[in-house]
Amino acid sequence: MNSSLPSLRDVFANDFRIGAAVNPVTIEMQKQLLIDHVNSITAENHMKFEHLQPEEGKFTFQEADRIVDFACSHRMAVRGHTLVWHNQTPDWVFQDGQGHFVSRDVLLERMKCHISTVVRRYKGKIYCWDVINEAVADEGDELLRPSKWRQIIGDDFMEQAFLYAYEADPDALLFYNDYNECFPEKREKIFALVKSLRDKGIPIHGIGMQAHWSLTRPSLDEIRAAIERYASLGVVLHITELDVSMFEFHDRRTDLAVPTNEMIEQQAERYGQIFALFKEYRDVIQSVTFWGIADDHTWLDNFPVQGRKNWPLLFDEQHKPKPAFWRAVSV
């Protein structure tokens, strides 16, 4: 590591873990950055259902094992992501041999088999799991989004998933994880969902605030309000997928090959403000994970605008620290 460059992990050692999402390519391509700066990693995609059990009973752990082995060899914690989600789940999970939906009991058994097999395999190596990902409806009066899990099992599919995960590893911290978590309408739905689960005695220990944010949204006041609202439930908070897009979600511009100086400065100011806020709440925020580590690999390239580059992280495409890095470590 450049001896003049502070380590993110060390700068925030007394505040919270610093993490990054990785995949089998980036643990090689970005290896030194990860070793130098993080003490927690999350598999970007390779612990999702479609990767771990693409066919019934055929578990494919090779890539997930590589990621866990990388973490263990560099004394990094691992966040498990994710056990039950409406996306990236193979069709076979919900269907019988004729392509019809299976019964509630069959789907519960498949859910239990998957969760038990995966969580037990990594017991002692993965300290927390995003058990349920993105189950809350984005807008409207409905609390929960439609999904095949919900359609076949019913609204208690989440309760069952948490119970199965707890049974498989009673020592793991179990999380509900979601995006747009700071906007008031969805914030209140997430709050209501987690409160209802905890009121029923379901073992849910934390809320994952994804934190896919932009240069202006959500506001700092909205972030603060969400942190305080969720913390009032007595749960642990993890920032699970942090990045700061150079574009608002509805901005469709495609004319930039590099970010403007104004964007770079805005992003730096934004990261400084965000990390100052996180430090203020370090008693409840135990972990801050970026969704990536450098701008050469980000899911925001081509999303939501095909063919567009984005620059949402603290390190640039050459793995050099950006102004945002310096602002974050100086709070």
mmCIF file of N, CA and C in Angstrom, residues 31 42 51 53 59 91 96 112 131-132 148 153-154 161 201 206 224 229 231 240 248 261 263 270 327-328:
data_model
loop_
_atom_site.group_PDB
_atom_site.id
_atom_site.type_symbol
_atom_site.label_atom_id
_atom_site.label_comp_id
_atom_site.label_asym_id
_atom_site.label_seq_id
_atom_site.Cartn_x
_atom_site.Cartn_y
_atom_site.Cartn_z
ATOM 1 N N LYS A 31 -7.412 -6.943 -5.751
ATOM 2 C CA LYS A 31 -6.932 -7.636 -4.548
ATOM 3 C C LYS A 31 -6.221 -6.711 -3.573
ATOM 4 N N THR A 42 -18.646 -8.868 1.092
ATOM 5 C CA THR A 42 -19.942 -9.439 0.737
ATOM 6 C C THR A 42 -19.826 -9.974 -0.684
ATOM 7 N N HIS A 51 -26.974 -18.928 -8.122
ATOM 8 C CA HIS A 51 -25.567 -19.333 -8.187
ATOM 9 C C HIS A 51 -25.301 -20.563 -7.318
ATOM 10 N N GLN A 53 -27.625 -22.871 -6.046
ATOM 11 C CA GLN A 53 -28.415 -24.081 -6.334
ATOM 12 C C GLN A 53 -29.181 -23.897 -7.643
ATOM 13 N N PHE A 59 -25.862 -28.247 -5.557
ATOM 14 C CA PHE A 59 -25.261 -27.043 -4.994
ATOM 15 C C PHE A 59 -23.895 -26.799 -5.627
ATOM 16 N N ASP A 91 -36.361 -20.756 -11.695
ATOM 17 C CA ASP A 91 -37.779 -21.110 -11.822
ATOM 18 C C ASP A 91 -38.105 -22.439 -11.150
ATOM 19 N N ASP A 96 -43.313 -27.437 -10.339
ATOM 20 C CA ASP A 96 -43.202 -28.900 -10.385
ATOM 21 C C ASP A 96 -42.746 -29.309 -11.785
ATOM 22 N N LYS A 112 -36.333 -24.345 3.205
ATOM 23 C CA LYS A 112 -35.602 -24.826 4.380
ATOM 24 C C LYS A 112 -34.344 -25.576 3.975
ATOM 25 N N VAL A 131 -31.090 -12.309 5.291
ATOM 26 C CA VAL A 131 -32.008 -13.444 5.127
ATOM 27 C C VAL A 131 -33.056 -13.121 4.069
ATOM 28 N N ILE A 132 -33.663 -11.954 4.198
ATOM 29 C CA ILE A 132 -34.695 -11.512 3.248
ATOM 30 C C ILE A 132 -34.222 -10.227 2.590
ATOM 31 N N LYS A 148 -43.201 -14.653 -5.951
ATOM 32 C CA LYS A 148 -43.635 -16.053 -5.959
ATOM 33 C C LYS A 148 -43.536 -16.654 -4.563
ATOM 34 N N ILE A 153 -46.411 -19.267 -0.572
ATOM 35 C CA ILE A 153 -46.348 -19.569 0.866
ATOM 36 C C ILE A 153 -47.320 -18.707 1.658
ATOM 37 N N GLY A 154 -47.429 -17.431 1.284
ATOM 38 C CA GLY A 154 -48.203 -16.481 2.073
ATOM 39 C C GLY A 154 -47.267 -15.466 2.721
ATOM 40 N N ALA A 161 -38.356 -18.088 6.849
ATOM 41 C CA ALA A 161 -36.958 -17.974 6.422
ATOM 42 C C ALA A 161 -36.055 -17.610 7.590
ATOM 43 N N GLY A 201 -41.560 -12.398 17.968
ATOM 44 C CA GLY A 201 -40.447 -13.189 18.492
ATOM 45 C C GLY A 201 -39.586 -13.822 17.420
ATOM 46 N N GLY A 206 -31.123 -7.325 12.733
ATOM 47 C CA GLY A 206 -30.639 -6.090 12.131
ATOM 48 C C GLY A 206 -31.377 -5.709 10.868
ATOM 49 N N ARG A 224 -30.655 10.602 8.360
ATOM 50 C CA ARG A 224 -30.650 10.655 9.828
ATOM 51 C C ARG A 224 -31.963 10.121 10.407
ATOM 52 N N ARG A 229 -35.038 6.025 13.236
ATOM 53 C CA ARG A 229 -36.278 5.243 13.249
ATOM 54 C C ARG A 229 -35.971 3.757 13.387
ATOM 55 N N ALA A 231 -33.150 2.333 14.423
ATOM 56 C CA ALA A 231 -32.446 2.046 15.674
ATOM 57 C C ALA A 231 -33.412 1.962 16.853
ATOM 58 N N THR A 240 -25.169 -1.571 3.783
ATOM 59 C CA THR A 240 -24.792 -2.830 3.125
ATOM 60 C C THR A 240 -24.318 -2.702 1.684
ATOM 61 N N GLU A 248 -28.769 11.200 -11.020
ATOM 62 C CA GLU A 248 -30.042 10.873 -10.390
ATOM 63 C C GLU A 248 -30.668 9.703 -11.146
ATOM 64 N N ASN A 261 -15.788 18.106 -13.257
ATOM 65 C CA ASN A 261 -15.150 18.540 -12.006
ATOM 66 C C ASN A 261 -16.187 18.870 -10.942
ATOM 67 N N MET A 263 -19.135 17.450 -10.613
ATOM 68 C CA MET A 263 -19.613 16.168 -10.081
ATOM 69 C C MET A 263 -18.628 15.588 -9.073
ATOM 70 N N ARG A 270 -20.404 15.021 -0.617
ATOM 71 C CA ARG A 270 -21.453 14.083 -0.200
ATOM 72 C C ARG A 270 -20.885 12.957 0.657
ATOM 73 N N ARG A 327 -12.073 13.125 1.457
ATOM 74 C CA ARG A 327 -13.107 13.773 2.267
ATOM 75 C C ARG A 327 -13.678 12.805 3.292
ATOM 76 N N ALA A 328 -13.853 11.540 2.883
ATOM 77 C CA ALA A 328 -14.413 10.544 3.807
ATOM 78 C C ALA A 328 -13.478 10.269 4.977
#
